[in-house]
Amino acid sequence: MPLRTSRRTNPGTARRARSRAVAGCAAVAVALAAPLVTAGPAAAAPKAPVVDFNGDGFADLATTAPEATVSGSALAGYVAVVYGSSAGADTAHPQIVSRALPWVPGEPSSDRFGASVAARDLDGDGYTDLVVAAYSGSGTILWGSASGLSSATEVGGHLSHLAGGDFNGDGKDDLALGNNGLLQVRLGPFTRDGASAGTTVFPENDKRETWDVIAGDMNGDGKDDLVTTHGFEERSYDTLWWPGTATGVDTAHSRSTGSASVGGLVADVNGDGYGDYVGQRVDAVSEMRMYEAGNVRVVYGGPNGPSTRTTSITQNTAGVPGVSEAGYRNSDDSDYGDQFGATLAAGDVTGDGYPDIAVGVPGEDIGSVRDAGSVVLLKGGPSGLTGTGAQAFDQSATGVPGVSEAGDQFGGAVALLDVNANGRADLAVAAPTEDGTYKNSGAVWLFRGSKAGLTTNNITSFGPSTLKAPEKGALLGSEFAK
C-alpha cells in the first residue's frame, strides 16, 4: 500500500494534504560510507572511510543495543555487527560483542555498553576499529582484523559523544569526544594499549555541555574540522566550528555556525570541494525538542569554513513528502512532533557523485498511529540539498516488512553505507522501540541503493531474535557506528 501521510488534530492548526512519493528499494547505509566529490576550484574534500572491520572491501554495519540484559545483568548492553558481502548484509553470521566475551575487558554490568560508538582505523593497520562508550565507566576499543573484531583494549577516561576524523591531515585517524562540559581530541595513531599520539583538551565550560561532536573538512584544506553542539539544562546554545590545523584542532578560534542545532554531519552535498554541515535546527528551549516539527539546516562550507549561505528544509519544502507537524503538550505528554531531522546520515545512494542525506522522522504519525516514524531521503546535487526527488518510507509502505505501530520510532537511527560494494550507498533504518517477542527489543531495516534512489526490492530486516542476540528491552538500533 502507498506510504500514508501523517495527520494530527492539534487545536487551531490547519493541515494541508500532500501526497508521498515513494520509490525504489533500499539497503543499509552508514554515515561513513560515501565519497565526496570535487567541482570547481576548491581542493577535494576528504573521502569518508568505509567501515570495514575485516578488510574484505564490503562495508559492515555496527549497531547498538545498550539496554539489553547480558549474562543476567540488566542494562548491560551489546554491539551487533552485520558484515557486508557481495549479496548484501549477512545476517546469518552476525557478531554480538559485549563484556561477556572473554576477550572484552570488564564484566557485564548496568553501564549500557554501546551508549555511543565510532568507527575508524585507529592503529593504521588497514582494518576499521570500533570505539564503544558506556553510560558509565571506561570506553573500549574493539580492534579489527582479517577475521573481524577480534581483540579489545580498555580506554582510560569516560568516553561519550564520539566522532572519528583526521584533524591534523597526517593521514592517521583521530578521535574526538565530548562529555558534559569536557571536550577533547585524541590524535592517532593509537597503540594497542589504547594510548594516543597526543591529546588536545579544550577549555572547560561547566555552563556549556557538549551534546554532539562531528568531524568533517568544511574549509577544503585537507584537514577535518570539528563541529560541536551545545546546551545547558533547558537551553540550547549555538553550534560551533573549530578548524583543523597541522597540529590538530585549533581550540582558541571557534566560530558559531549561526544557530543552535543537535546531531548532524559534514558532507559535500553540492560537490564544490567544501564540506557542508547538516544538522537539525532547534529552538532556544531544548526541553521542547520532542514537540517540534523538525527543520534540517544546511550550513555550506567555503575557504573560511562555515559560510553565510544556509538552507532550511522541512516537510513543507517543495518536493519533500509529508506535512510538517508539531506536537503539543497534553495531559500525558504523548503527542510529540514529527522531529524531522532527529537523526541524519550521508551517503551517495544513486552513485552520481553527490552525497544524499537520510533524514529520520521518528515522531511521524502514520494515519492515526502516533509516533510510528518514517525516513526521508533528500538528494544532493550541484545546487546543494533540496527537496527535489525526495523519497519517504515507513513500515506501512508497500514492500517494507512489518507494520506501523504506535511508538515504534522508525527512523530513530539512520546510517548510509555500501554493504555490497556496488558503488551505491544502502540505507539502514532503525526502530529502537519496535516490539518483538518482548517490548522495545528494536529492529533494523536495510534498503538497497540504486541509480534512481532507494528501492523496496529485497529489503533485509532483522531484530535481536534473527541475530540470536539478547532481546528483552534491548533497544537494538539505538545508534549506528559513525
Short mmCIF file of N, CA and C in Angstrom, two decimals, residues 12 18 28 53 60-61 83 103 154 167 184 207 218 294 303 333 344 396 410 413 416 423 427 442 447 475:
data_model
loop_
_atom_site.label_atom_id
_atom_site.label_comp_id
_atom_site.label_asym_id
_atom_site.label_seq_id
_atom_site.Cartn_x
_atom_site.Cartn_y
_atom_site.Cartn_z
N GLY A 12 -6.76 24.27 16.42
CA GLY A 12 -6.43 25.51 15.72
C GLY A 12 -5.35 25.39 14.68
N ARG A 18 -0.58 16.48 1.28
CA ARG A 18 0.41 16.40 0.21
C ARG A 18 0.74 14.92 0.03
N VAL A 28 21.09 -1.06 3.81
CA VAL A 28 21.64 -0.27 4.91
C VAL A 28 22.76 0.66 4.50
N PHE A 53 35.51 -3.83 9.08
CA PHE A 53 36.25 -4.41 10.19
C PHE A 53 37.15 -5.57 9.77
N ASP A 60 30.63 -2.78 6.65
CA ASP A 60 29.98 -3.54 7.72
C ASP A 60 29.11 -2.62 8.56
N LEU A 61 28.05 -3.17 9.09
CA LEU A 61 27.08 -2.41 9.88
C LEU A 61 27.24 -2.76 11.35
N TYR A 83 28.08 -8.15 8.91
CA TYR A 83 29.13 -7.92 7.92
C TYR A 83 28.55 -7.83 6.51
N TRP A 103 37.40 -11.92 25.57
CA TRP A 103 38.44 -11.00 25.09
C TRP A 103 38.06 -9.53 25.24
N GLU A 154 40.78 -1.65 26.93
CA GLU A 154 40.06 -0.65 27.71
C GLU A 154 40.74 0.70 27.55
N PHE A 167 42.15 15.25 12.07
CA PHE A 167 42.12 16.68 12.39
C PHE A 167 43.42 17.41 12.08
N GLN A 184 37.58 17.00 24.08
CA GLN A 184 38.97 16.74 23.77
C GLN A 184 39.11 15.98 22.46
N LYS A 207 29.18 25.54 32.17
CA LYS A 207 27.86 26.06 31.85
C LYS A 207 27.47 25.78 30.41
N MET A 218 35.35 21.47 6.37
CA MET A 218 34.47 22.49 5.82
C MET A 218 35.21 23.58 5.05
N GLY A 294 10.41 19.82 13.31
CA GLY A 294 11.72 19.47 12.77
C GLY A 294 12.12 20.33 11.60
N PRO A 303 36.08 28.44 1.76
CA PRO A 303 37.51 28.51 2.10
C PRO A 303 37.77 28.98 3.52
N ASP A 333 1.62 14.10 27.89
CA ASP A 333 2.83 14.48 27.13
C ASP A 333 3.13 13.50 26.00
N LEU A 344 20.39 11.77 11.24
CA LEU A 344 20.84 12.11 9.89
C LEU A 344 22.01 11.22 9.50
N SER A 396 4.40 1.04 6.80
CA SER A 396 3.15 0.76 6.10
C SER A 396 3.30 0.86 4.59
N PHE A 410 10.30 4.42 14.06
CA PHE A 410 11.02 4.06 12.84
C PHE A 410 11.74 5.31 12.34
N ALA A 413 17.20 5.92 14.26
CA ALA A 413 18.62 5.99 13.88
C ALA A 413 18.70 5.64 12.41
N LEU A 416 24.15 5.28 6.36
CA LEU A 416 24.34 5.02 4.93
C LEU A 416 25.72 4.40 4.71
N GLY A 423 29.02 0.54 -5.40
CA GLY A 423 29.17 1.95 -5.72
C GLY A 423 27.98 2.81 -5.35
N LEU A 427 20.77 2.05 2.76
CA LEU A 427 20.23 2.75 3.94
C LEU A 427 19.85 1.78 5.04
N GLY A 442 13.60 -3.68 19.57
CA GLY A 442 14.27 -2.94 18.50
C GLY A 442 14.42 -3.77 17.22
N PHE A 447 17.71 -0.99 3.28
CA PHE A 447 17.18 -0.67 1.95
C PHE A 447 18.35 -0.58 0.97
N LEU A 475 16.55 -2.42 22.85
CA LEU A 475 16.64 -1.19 22.08
C LEU A 475 17.68 -1.31 20.96
#
